[in-house]
């Protein structure tokens, strides 16, 4: 599953980068475009998630001082974003983000499984997106999101945590139906790719 997801993200990134190069070549002929008043709905997948970074630190220390070891499996971050283009250059909206991981704990010597723990994170963020390049078929932006997340770990009480998301670079290719690719310092995926609809 992870290899397939990685291939999908890399393929989408390659296609969007090729498309961006093509639009950059024809940038002078394509007029600036005003998407003010429209709405956007996007579904994306991403990874690796950094939501569990404190767990990675704990696991590292645990492995140094114990006879047990960890093997982590996880699914890609799943993201559903809504945005309203209130200005040509400004979009506000919200997003729903989900992460899941499982820590399989096993004996270092025998390899026998001792137990496993599931980690879940569900966050709701308010997002502000700044578009610094607008074309009819191609847009580029940066964004920041702030909100709260519910974090659960097997055997522990659920915790509400402050959640944030910074997307340094993003782009969309297409008009009503578009592809999206993002890179940056993101809590829910350092690289994301997805598909969206503008209406």
N, CA, C and O of each residue as an XYZ file, in Angstrom:
796
protein
N       0.835     -1.214      0.000
C       0.000      0.000      0.000
C       0.865      1.256      0.000
O       0.597      2.207     -0.734
N       1.927      1.248      0.850
C       2.779      2.429      0.931
C       3.553      2.647     -0.363
O       3.709      3.781     -0.816
N       4.049      1.530     -0.973
C       4.780      1.670     -2.233
C       3.885      2.207     -3.331
O       4.308      3.039     -4.133
N       2.631      1.726     -3.371
C       1.674      2.202     -4.376
C       1.380      3.673     -4.168
O       1.353      4.446     -5.125
N       1.157      4.067     -2.913
C       0.875      5.470     -2.611
C       2.047      6.354     -2.978
O       1.871      7.436     -3.538
N       3.262      5.883     -2.656
C       4.455      6.659     -2.992
C       4.572      6.849     -4.503
O       4.921      7.931     -4.975
N       4.277      5.785     -5.258
C       4.345      5.890     -6.713
C       3.300      6.862     -7.247
O       3.572      7.643     -8.158
N       2.085      6.806     -6.662
C       1.022      7.715     -7.104
C       1.397      9.172     -6.851
O       1.196     10.028     -7.712
N       1.945      9.453     -5.658
C       2.328     10.822     -5.319
C       3.444     11.309     -6.238
O       3.401     12.435     -6.733
N       4.456     10.445     -6.466
C       5.563     10.845     -7.333
C       5.109     11.034     -8.773
O       5.583     11.938     -9.462
N       4.187     10.182     -9.233
C       3.667     10.326    -10.597
C       2.883     11.615    -10.748
O       3.038     12.336    -11.734
N       2.028     11.904     -9.750
C       1.254     13.146     -9.798
C       2.167     14.353     -9.760
O       1.935     15.334    -10.467
N       3.207     14.290     -8.939
C       4.156     15.398     -8.850
C       4.851     15.614    -10.181
O       5.006     16.751    -10.627
N       5.279     14.510    -10.829
C       5.968     14.627    -12.115
C       5.058     15.234    -13.174
O       5.481     16.092    -13.949
N       3.794     14.781    -13.206
C       2.848     15.314    -14.188
C       2.580     16.796    -13.962
O       2.518     17.576    -14.913
N       2.422     17.179    -12.697
C       2.145     18.581    -12.403
C       3.356     19.460    -12.691
O       3.205     20.591    -13.155
N       4.552     18.950    -12.420
C       5.749     19.724    -12.730
C       5.923     19.901    -14.234
O       6.324     20.970    -14.695
N       5.622     18.857    -14.998
C       5.674     18.979    -16.454
C       4.651     19.990    -16.944
O       4.931     20.807    -17.821
N       3.452     19.920    -16.356
C       2.403     20.856    -16.754
C       2.781     22.283    -16.388
O       2.527     23.218    -17.146
N       3.397     22.443    -15.207
C       3.790     23.799    -14.791
C       4.849     24.357    -15.722
O       4.853     25.553    -16.014
N       5.755     23.493    -16.195
C       6.776     23.945    -17.144
C       6.136     24.388    -18.449
O       6.538     25.384    -19.051
N       5.135     23.633    -18.872
C       4.449     23.991    -20.114
C       3.729     25.320    -19.970
O       3.783     26.161    -20.868
N       3.052     25.513    -18.841
C       2.339     26.773    -18.623
C       3.295     27.928    -18.450
O       3.001     29.049    -18.864
N       4.462     27.661    -17.828
C       5.453     28.720    -17.673
C       5.964     29.162    -19.038
O       6.211     30.348    -19.263
N       6.124     28.198    -19.955
C       6.580     28.521    -21.302
C       5.575     29.397    -22.027
O       5.936     30.305    -22.776
N       4.282     29.097    -21.780
C       3.220     29.858    -22.439
C       2.638     30.927    -21.533
O       1.556     31.454    -21.794
N       3.370     31.249    -20.454
C       2.816     32.164    -19.457
C       2.483     33.531    -20.003
O       1.517     34.154    -19.563
N       3.262     34.010    -20.952
C       3.024     35.343    -21.484
C       1.751     35.410    -22.305
O       1.101     36.452    -22.378
N       1.392     34.270    -22.933
C       0.210     34.277    -23.787
C      -1.071     34.038    -22.996
O      -2.159     34.371    -23.468
N      -0.955     33.462    -21.792
C      -2.139     33.205    -20.992
C      -2.380     34.372    -20.027
O      -1.501     34.733    -19.243
N      -3.556     34.942    -20.094
C      -3.861     36.124    -19.296
C      -4.031     35.748    -17.829
O      -4.344     34.607    -17.490
N      -3.816     36.744    -16.969
C      -4.115     36.570    -15.557
C      -5.615     36.332    -15.401
O      -6.414     36.859    -16.175
N      -5.990     35.548    -14.412
C      -7.390     35.143    -14.284
C      -7.871     35.417    -12.869
O      -7.113     35.274    -11.910
N      -9.109     35.803    -12.743
C      -9.691     36.138    -11.442
C     -10.702     35.063    -11.051
O     -11.770     34.953    -11.652
N     -10.350     34.266    -10.027
C     -11.236     33.213     -9.550
C     -12.087     33.679     -8.362
O     -12.671     32.856     -7.656
N     -12.157     34.973     -8.145
C     -12.916     35.508     -7.007
C     -14.368     35.039     -7.042
O     -15.013     35.040     -8.090
N     -14.871     34.636     -5.863
C     -16.259     34.202     -5.736
C     -16.477     32.713     -5.960
O     -17.590     32.222     -5.770
N     -15.437     31.984     -6.359
C     -15.594     30.549     -6.589
C     -15.211     29.756     -5.338
O     -14.619     30.281     -4.395
N     -15.567     28.496     -5.369
C     -15.278     27.595     -4.253
C     -14.445     26.420     -4.758
O     -14.492     26.078     -5.940
N     -13.680     25.802     -3.849
C     -12.834     24.675     -4.215
C     -12.988     23.555     -3.184
O     -13.015     23.801     -1.978
N     -13.088     22.334     -3.677
C     -13.152     21.158     -2.818
C     -12.092     20.169     -3.307
O     -12.111     19.759     -4.468
N     -11.173     19.788     -2.424
C     -10.033     18.966     -2.826
C      -9.847     17.781     -1.892
O      -9.959     17.904     -0.672
N      -9.558     16.622     -2.496
C      -9.165     15.446     -1.716
C      -7.715     15.131     -2.052
O      -7.344     15.051     -3.223
N      -6.888     14.950     -1.006
C      -5.459     14.707     -1.210
C      -4.971     13.587     -0.312
O      -5.576     13.277      0.714
N      -3.862     12.985     -0.723
C      -3.134     12.053      0.139
C      -1.715     12.585      0.275
O      -1.214     13.276     -0.612
N      -1.070     12.257      1.395
C       0.270     12.792      1.602
C       1.083     11.941      2.549
O       0.583     11.001      3.167
N       2.353     12.299      2.644
C       3.231     11.598      3.557
C       4.671     12.086      3.388
O       4.981     12.737      2.390
N       5.532     11.794      4.318
C       5.197     11.148      5.587
C       4.593     12.146      6.569
O       4.971     13.317      6.582
N       3.673     11.688      7.375
C       3.060     12.550      8.387
C       4.026     12.778      9.531
O       4.720     11.852      9.949
N       4.080     13.985     10.036
C       4.934     14.286     11.190
C       4.110     14.439     12.460
O       4.608     14.924     13.476
N       2.836     14.022     12.398
C       1.967     14.125     13.565
C       2.533     13.361     14.750
O       2.355     13.769     15.898
N       3.219     12.247     14.477
C       3.687     11.383     15.555
C       5.165     11.556     15.851
O       5.821     10.606     16.278
N       5.703     12.750     15.633
C       7.142     12.942     15.805
C       7.574     12.694     17.250
O       8.678     12.204     17.489
N       6.722     13.025     18.206
C       7.097     12.771     19.597
C       7.168     11.270     19.859
O       7.947     10.824     20.701
N       6.345     10.475     19.132
C       6.412      9.032     19.275
C       7.718      8.485     18.721
O       8.298      7.558     19.285
N       8.187      9.070     17.598
C       9.442      8.613     17.020
C      10.598      8.824     18.001
O      11.479      7.973     18.121
N      10.589      9.961     18.701
C      11.630     10.232     19.692
C      11.559      9.208     20.824
O      12.576      8.689     21.283
N      10.321      8.932     21.261
C      10.135      7.935     22.321
C      10.616      6.558     21.864
O      11.297      5.857     22.613
N      10.265      6.173     20.645
C      10.647      4.859     20.135
C      12.166      4.731     20.027
O      12.733      3.681     20.328
N      12.813      5.810     19.596
C      14.267      5.788     19.463
C      14.927      5.534     20.821
O      15.823      4.699     20.940
N      14.475      6.261     21.834
C      15.037      6.087     23.176
C      14.715      4.705     23.728
O      15.543      4.092     24.402
N      13.509      4.217     23.441
C      13.092      2.904     23.926
C      13.989      1.816     23.326
O      14.422      0.900     24.024
N      14.255      1.932     22.034
C      15.051      0.918     21.349
C      16.478      0.838     21.896
O      17.086     -0.233     21.891
N      17.012      1.965     22.366
C      18.382      1.990     22.879
C      18.518      1.265     24.213
O      19.590      0.756     24.540
N      17.434      1.218     24.983
C      17.542      0.750     26.360
C      16.695     -0.480     26.662
O      16.547     -0.845     27.828
N      16.133     -1.131     25.636
C      15.264     -2.269     25.881
C      15.562     -3.405     24.904
O      16.208     -3.227     23.871
N      15.059     -4.579     25.281
C      15.238     -5.747     24.415
C      14.142     -5.841     23.363
O      14.216     -6.682     22.467
N      13.127     -4.988     23.459
C      12.048     -4.969     22.469
C      12.350     -3.927     21.399
O      13.148     -3.013     21.605
N      11.702     -4.084     20.266
C      11.882     -3.147     19.167
C      10.519     -2.824     18.563
O       9.525     -3.492     18.848
N      10.491     -1.792     17.728
C       9.250     -1.356     17.119
C       9.353     -1.421     15.603
O      10.419     -1.192     15.032
N       8.263     -1.727     14.976
C       8.146     -1.574     13.535
C       6.851     -0.832     13.269
O       5.777     -1.300     13.647
N       6.941      0.331     12.617
C       5.756      1.169     12.402
C       5.217      0.988     10.991
O       5.958      1.049     10.011
N       3.922      0.766     10.911
C       3.224      0.776      9.626
C       2.184      1.890      9.675
O       1.646      2.193     10.740
N       1.900      2.496      8.532
C       0.941      3.585      8.518
C       0.344      3.738      7.128
O       0.891      3.267      6.131
N      -0.789      4.407      7.098
C      -1.402      4.745      5.824
C      -1.070      6.206      5.522
O      -0.711      6.948      6.436
N      -1.181      6.632      4.271
C      -0.921      8.043      3.964
C      -1.914      8.945      4.687
O      -3.012      8.516      5.042
N      -1.524     10.182      4.899
C      -2.451     11.171      5.436
C      -3.593     11.365      4.443
O      -3.369     11.455      3.236
N      -4.802     11.427      4.954
C      -5.988     11.658      4.125
C      -6.512     13.045      4.433
O      -6.728     13.376      5.599
N      -6.724     13.870      3.404
C      -7.054     15.277      3.602
C      -8.220     15.694      2.716
O      -8.235     15.412      1.518
N      -9.192     16.365      3.315
C     -10.316     16.932      2.575
C     -10.360     18.424      2.876
O     -10.561     18.821      4.024
N     -10.173     19.253      1.849
C     -10.082     20.703      2.019
C     -11.201     21.418      1.274
O     -11.559     21.051      0.155
N     -11.745     22.445      1.919
C     -12.694     23.354      1.268
C     -12.110     24.761      1.304
O     -11.566     25.182      2.325
N     -12.220     25.491      0.195
C     -11.748     26.867      0.153
C     -12.713     27.768     -0.610
O     -13.313     27.355     -1.602
N     -12.855     28.999     -0.137
C     -13.683     30.012     -0.786
C     -12.772     31.150     -1.218
O     -12.114     31.769     -0.382
N     -12.729     31.429     -2.506
C     -11.881     32.491     -3.049
C     -12.562     33.843     -2.832
O     -13.342     34.299     -3.667
N     -12.258     34.467     -1.709
C     -12.906     35.731     -1.366
C     -12.315     36.895     -2.160
O     -12.975     37.912     -2.373
N     -11.069     36.732     -2.592
C     -10.423     37.696     -3.465
C      -9.654     36.939     -4.532
O      -9.507     35.718     -4.465
N      -9.176     37.665     -5.496
C      -8.383     37.035     -6.547
C      -7.172     36.307     -5.973
O      -6.771     35.262     -6.485
N      -6.598     36.853     -4.920
C      -5.358     36.336     -4.356
C      -5.536     35.630     -3.015
O      -4.571     35.091     -2.474
N      -6.768     35.622     -2.464
C      -7.000     35.128     -1.110
C      -8.135     34.108     -1.060
O      -9.217     34.327     -1.604
N      -7.854     32.980     -0.387
C      -8.865     31.948     -0.157
C      -8.896     31.616      1.333
O      -7.850     31.479      1.967
N     -10.096     31.488      1.882
C     -10.244     31.036      3.259
C     -11.119     29.786      3.260
O     -11.977     29.615      2.394
N     -10.891     28.920      4.236
C     -11.666     27.692      4.268
C     -11.291     26.834      5.452
O     -10.757     27.321      6.448
N     -11.578     25.545      5.334
C     -11.316     24.605      6.420
C     -10.952     23.254      5.836
O     -11.237     22.961      4.675
N     -10.315     22.437      6.666
C      -9.907     21.117      6.221
C     -10.078     20.074      7.303
O     -10.028     20.377      8.495
N     -10.282     18.834      6.870
C     -10.390     17.685      7.762
C      -9.242     16.743      7.414
O      -9.075     16.379      6.250
N      -8.439     16.338      8.423
C      -7.214     15.585      8.184
C      -7.160     14.369      9.098
O      -7.411     14.464     10.299
N      -6.826     13.220      8.506
C      -6.792     11.972      9.284
C      -5.461     11.259      9.070
O      -4.967     11.157      7.947
N      -4.884     10.761     10.185
C      -3.659      9.963     10.146
C      -3.838      8.718     11.008
O      -4.483      8.754     12.055
N      -3.247      7.608     10.538
C      -3.275      6.365     11.309
C      -1.916      5.692     11.214
O      -1.284      5.688     10.158
N      -1.473      5.121     12.335
C      -0.229      4.358     12.352
C      -0.354      3.244     13.378
O      -1.097      3.362     14.353
N       0.379      2.162     13.151
C       0.404      1.048     14.109
C       1.850      0.719     14.442
O       2.688      0.556     13.555
N       2.127      0.625     15.746
C       3.447      0.221     16.224
C       3.381     -1.246     16.630
O       2.705     -1.599     17.597
N       4.084     -2.097     15.890
C       4.194     -3.506     16.242
C       5.435     -3.681     17.116
O       6.555     -3.394     16.691
N       5.221     -4.150     18.330
C       6.302     -4.310     19.293
C       6.718     -5.779     19.315
O       5.887     -6.657     19.546
N       7.998     -6.046     19.077
C       8.456     -7.428     19.019
C       9.798     -7.581     19.735
O      10.519     -6.610     19.962
N      10.103     -8.813     20.078
C      11.343     -9.129     20.781
C      12.514     -9.064     19.805
O      12.462     -9.650     18.724
N      13.568     -8.351     20.190
C      14.731     -8.192     19.305
C      15.428     -9.519     19.019
O      15.945     -9.731     17.922
N      15.439    -10.405     20.007
C      16.179    -11.664     19.864
C      15.401    -12.697     19.059
O      15.908    -13.250     18.083
N      14.155    -12.953     19.481
C      13.375    -14.018     18.839
C      12.548    -13.533     17.661
O      12.190    -14.316     16.782
N      12.245    -12.237     17.644
C      11.382    -11.703     16.594
C       9.906    -11.911     16.865
O       9.077    -11.553     16.028
N       9.549    -12.483     18.015
C       8.150    -12.753     18.349
C       7.411    -11.442     18.644
O       7.956    -10.550     19.294
N       6.182    -11.334     18.167
C       5.361    -10.154     18.414
C       4.898    -10.136     19.865
O       4.360    -11.126     20.360
N       5.105     -9.015     20.545
C       4.692     -8.874     21.936
C       3.332     -8.197     22.050
O       2.463     -8.663     22.788
N       3.147     -7.114     21.332
C       1.872     -6.395     21.304
C       1.923     -5.368     20.181
O       2.951     -5.195     19.526
N       0.799     -4.690     19.969
C       0.780     -3.588     19.009
C      -0.048     -2.445     19.566
O      -0.943     -2.651     20.386
N       0.259     -1.242     19.110
C      -0.469     -0.054     19.537
C      -0.876      0.748     18.306
O      -0.074      0.966     17.397
N      -2.124      1.178     18.291
C      -2.633      1.998     17.196
C      -2.612      3.479     17.577
O      -2.968      3.849     18.696
N      -2.196      4.306     16.640
C      -2.212      5.756     16.813
C      -3.172      6.352     15.782
O      -3.105      6.021     14.599
N      -4.054      7.223     16.234
C      -4.992      7.895     15.340
C      -4.967      9.391     15.607
O      -4.813      9.830     16.746
N      -5.117     10.159     14.551
C      -5.187     11.609     14.685
C      -6.223     12.143     13.712
O      -6.151     11.884     12.511
N      -7.190     12.890     14.235
C      -8.221     13.531     13.412
C      -8.235     15.008     13.755
O      -8.483     15.382     14.901
N      -7.968     15.850     12.761
C      -7.837     17.283     13.016
C      -8.769     18.089     12.123
O      -9.072     17.695     10.997
N      -9.219     19.230     12.650
C      -9.986     20.210     11.887
C      -9.219     21.524     11.938
O      -8.895     22.022     13.016
N      -8.930     22.083     10.759
C      -8.125     23.299     10.684
C      -8.837     24.380      9.880
O      -9.534     24.098      8.906
N      -8.646     25.607     10.307
C      -9.063     26.774      9.530
C      -7.868     27.199      8.687
O      -6.779     27.413      9.218
N      -8.066     27.324      7.371
C      -6.960     27.577      6.450
C      -7.063     28.938      5.762
O      -8.149     29.386      5.397
N      -5.919     29.577      5.596
C      -5.806     30.797      4.805
C      -4.773     30.541      3.713
O      -3.640     30.152      3.994
N      -5.177     30.764      2.469
C      -4.302     30.484      1.327
C      -4.062     31.756      0.529
O      -5.003     32.467      0.175
N      -2.799     32.034      0.249
C      -2.409     33.207     -0.536
C      -1.950     32.742     -1.921
O      -0.954     32.030     -2.050
N      -2.686     33.151     -2.947
C      -2.301     32.827     -4.325
C      -1.414     33.934     -4.867
O      -1.830     35.088     -4.969
N      -0.190     33.569     -5.214
C       0.733     34.572     -5.733
C       0.979     34.423     -7.230
O       1.787     35.152     -7.805
N       0.285     33.482     -7.858
C       0.271     33.399     -9.324
C      -1.091     32.874     -9.746
O      -1.517     31.807     -9.304
N      -1.775     33.629    -10.605
C      -3.103     33.241    -11.060
C      -3.155     33.198    -12.575
O      -2.937     34.208    -13.244
N      -3.444     32.026    -13.109
C      -3.716     31.858    -14.525
C      -5.004     31.057    -14.656
O      -5.498     30.503    -13.673
N      -5.534     30.997    -15.839
C      -6.798     30.288    -16.029
C      -6.654     28.796    -15.745
O      -7.576     28.169    -15.224
N      -5.504     28.229    -16.086
C      -5.288     26.799    -15.914
C      -4.208     26.454    -14.891
O      -3.907     25.280    -14.676
N      -3.634     27.462    -14.271
C      -2.487     27.207    -13.407
C      -2.429     28.253    -12.303
O      -2.447     29.453    -12.580
N      -2.360     27.798    -11.035
C      -2.257     28.708     -9.895
C      -1.163     28.213     -8.946
O      -0.932     27.011     -8.818
N      -0.494     29.167     -8.282
C       0.522     28.820     -7.298
C       0.220     29.581     -6.006
O      -0.261     30.714     -6.044
N       0.508     28.947     -4.856
C       0.097     29.535     -3.580
C       0.953     29.037     -2.427
O       1.750     28.109     -2.565
N       0.760     29.688     -1.283
C       1.257     29.229      0.008
C       0.095     29.333      0.990
O      -0.812     30.141      0.789
N       0.111     28.521      2.055
C      -1.015     28.555      2.979
C      -0.593     28.175      4.392
O       0.459     27.575      4.613
N      -1.444     28.543      5.333
C      -1.243     28.174      6.733
C      -2.594     27.785      7.314
O      -3.618     28.379      6.979
N      -2.589     26.779      8.191
C      -3.813     26.335      8.843
C      -3.617     26.188     10.341
O      -2.562     25.743     10.794
N      -4.629     26.560     11.108
C      -4.603     26.446     12.567
C      -5.894     25.793     13.034
O      -6.966     26.057     12.490
N      -5.783     24.932     14.055
C      -6.981     24.282     14.562
C      -6.665     23.351     15.713
O      -5.728     23.579     16.479
N      -7.464     22.292     15.824
C      -7.308     21.332     16.922
C      -7.430     19.921     16.380
O      -8.110     19.668     15.385
N      -6.748     19.001     17.068
C      -6.794     17.601     16.666
C      -7.056     16.697     17.854
O      -6.657     16.999     18.979
N      -7.730     15.584     17.598
C      -7.967     14.565     18.622
C      -6.981     13.434     18.378
O      -7.004     12.799     17.324
N      -6.112     13.183     19.356
C      -5.034     12.207     19.227
C      -5.319     11.038     20.157
O      -5.559     11.234     21.348
N      -5.295      9.820     19.618
C      -5.502      8.629     20.443
C      -4.340      7.664     20.237
O      -3.798      7.535     19.139
N      -3.975      6.990     21.326
C      -2.915      5.990     21.306
C      -3.380      4.845     22.187
O      -3.810      5.073     23.319
N      -3.303      3.616     21.687
C      -3.843      2.449     22.401
C      -3.409      2.433     23.864
O      -2.227      2.555     24.187
N      -4.400      2.279     24.735
C      -4.099      2.206     26.157
C      -4.033      3.538     26.858
O      -3.973      3.578     28.087
N      -4.043      4.650     26.106
C      -3.969      5.978     26.708
C      -5.286      6.724     26.498
O      -6.086      6.376     25.631
N      -5.485      7.746     27.306
C      -6.667      8.580     27.140
C      -6.543      9.429     25.872
O      -5.453      9.900     25.550
N      -7.654      9.629     25.150
C      -7.603     10.541     23.997
C      -7.188     11.935     24.440
O      -7.548     12.379     25.531
N      -6.437     12.619     23.600
C      -5.946     13.951     23.921
C      -6.333     14.937     22.821
O      -6.237     14.629     21.633
N      -6.766     16.114     23.232
C      -6.942     17.218     22.296
C      -5.619     17.972     22.210
O      -5.037     18.347     23.227
N      -5.161     18.185     20.995
C      -3.883     18.864     20.817
C      -4.044     20.039     19.856
O      -4.893     20.014     18.965
N      -3.218     21.066     20.049
C      -3.158     22.164     19.086
C      -2.551     21.645     17.794
O      -1.560     20.915     17.821
N      -3.133     22.011     16.675
C      -2.681     21.508     15.387
C      -2.441     22.667     14.436
O      -3.192     23.642     14.439
N      -1.409     22.566     13.630
C      -1.118     23.602     12.639
C      -0.561     22.949     11.381
O      -0.096     21.810     11.413
N      -0.614     23.674     10.290
C      -0.186     23.124      9.004
C       0.329     24.272      8.140
O      -0.406     25.215      7.848
N       1.587     24.186      7.735
C       2.195     25.203      6.883
C       2.544     24.584      5.545
O       3.308     23.620      5.489
N       1.997     25.124      4.470
C       2.289     24.626      3.128
C       3.067     25.711      2.390
O       2.513     26.726      1.969
N       4.355     25.466      2.248
C       5.255     26.475      1.697
C       4.979     26.726      0.225
O       4.997     27.869     -0.231
N       4.724     25.655     -0.517
C       4.535     25.780     -1.963
C       3.428     24.833     -2.414
O       3.441     23.647     -2.084
N       2.477     25.363     -3.167
C       1.430     24.537     -3.736
C       1.054     25.033     -5.116
O       1.248     26.203     -5.446
N       0.514     24.131     -5.917
C       0.050     24.547     -7.237
C      -1.123     23.682     -7.665
O      -1.237     22.519     -7.276
N      -1.999     24.278     -8.481
C      -3.097     23.555     -9.090
C      -2.981     23.684    -10.604
O      -2.573     24.724    -11.122
N      -3.343     22.617    -11.303
C      -3.321     22.594    -12.762
C      -4.691     22.155    -13.246
O      -5.136     21.051    -12.934
N      -5.363     23.011    -14.006
C      -6.696     22.722    -14.502
C      -7.656     23.835    -14.127
O      -7.302     24.737    -13.368
N      -8.869     23.775    -14.656
C      -9.870     24.802    -14.371
C     -10.892     24.271    -13.368
O     -10.646     24.319    -12.163
N     -12.038     23.763    -13.841
C     -13.022     23.245    -12.891
C     -12.509     21.981    -12.211
O     -12.550     21.874    -10.985
N     -12.037     21.043    -12.985
C     -11.414     19.850    -12.433
C      -9.905     20.048    -12.496
O      -9.359     20.308    -13.568
N      -9.232     19.929    -11.362
C      -7.811     20.246    -11.336
C      -7.029     19.250    -10.475
O      -7.582     18.578     -9.605
N      -5.740     19.183    -10.746
C      -4.828     18.426     -9.908
C      -4.104     19.375     -8.979
O      -3.909     20.544     -9.309
N      -3.704     18.879     -7.816
C      -3.006     19.721     -6.844
C      -1.776     18.993     -6.314
O      -1.806     17.788     -6.068
N      -0.699     19.749     -6.144
C       0.553     19.211     -5.608
C       1.124     20.224     -4.632
O       1.127     21.425     -4.898
N       1.617     19.721     -3.476
C       2.138     20.616     -2.442
C       3.407     20.040     -1.826
O       3.556     18.825     -1.695
N       4.309     20.927     -1.455
C       5.482     20.542     -0.664
C       5.654     21.590      0.424
O       5.217     22.731      0.271
N       6.296     21.198      1.532
C       6.530     22.178      2.587
C       6.665     21.536      3.941
O       6.783     20.316      4.058
N       6.648     22.355      4.952
C       6.747     21.884      6.332
C       5.335     21.632      6.816
O       4.714     22.507      7.420
N       4.831     20.453      6.555
C       3.436     20.161      6.840
C       3.300     19.093      7.907
O       4.010     18.088      7.875
N       2.395     19.300      8.853
C       2.194     18.355      9.932
C       1.568     17.061      9.425
O       1.769     15.996     10.010
N       0.810     17.157      8.337
C       0.066     15.992      7.859
C       0.615     15.419      6.566
O      -0.073     14.646      5.898
N       1.820     15.774      6.200
C       2.426     15.216      5.012
C       3.389     16.198      4.372
O       2.994     17.298      3.988
N       4.648     15.808      4.255
C       5.635     16.723      3.690
C       5.436     16.914      2.188
O       5.823     17.941      1.631
N       4.834     15.928      1.540
C       4.482     16.019      0.119
C       3.063     15.510     -0.040
O       2.742     14.432      0.458
N       2.206     16.256     -0.721
C       0.829     15.832     -0.937
C       0.462     15.993     -2.402
O       0.999     16.849     -3.106
N      -0.460     15.158     -2.844
C      -0.993     15.262     -4.195
C      -2.463     14.888     -4.151
O      -2.865     14.018     -3.377
N      -3.264     15.541     -4.977
C      -4.695     15.254     -4.946
C      -5.420     15.795     -6.156
O      -4.814     16.284     -7.109
N      -6.739     15.694     -6.091
C      -7.605     16.146     -7.164
C      -8.720     16.996     -6.558
O      -9.199     16.706     -5.462
N      -9.129     18.041     -7.270
C     -10.131     18.957     -6.747
C     -11.121     19.401     -7.797
O     -10.950     19.175     -8.995
N     -12.181     20.052     -7.295
C     -13.227     20.578     -8.173
C     -13.511     22.028     -7.778
O     -13.708     22.330     -6.601
N     -13.530     22.899     -8.747
C     -13.783     24.323     -8.525
C     -15.158     24.678     -9.076
O     -15.489     24.324    -10.207
N     -15.961     25.383     -8.272
C     -17.339     25.681     -8.707
C     -17.791     27.053     -8.220
O     -18.918     27.465     -8.493
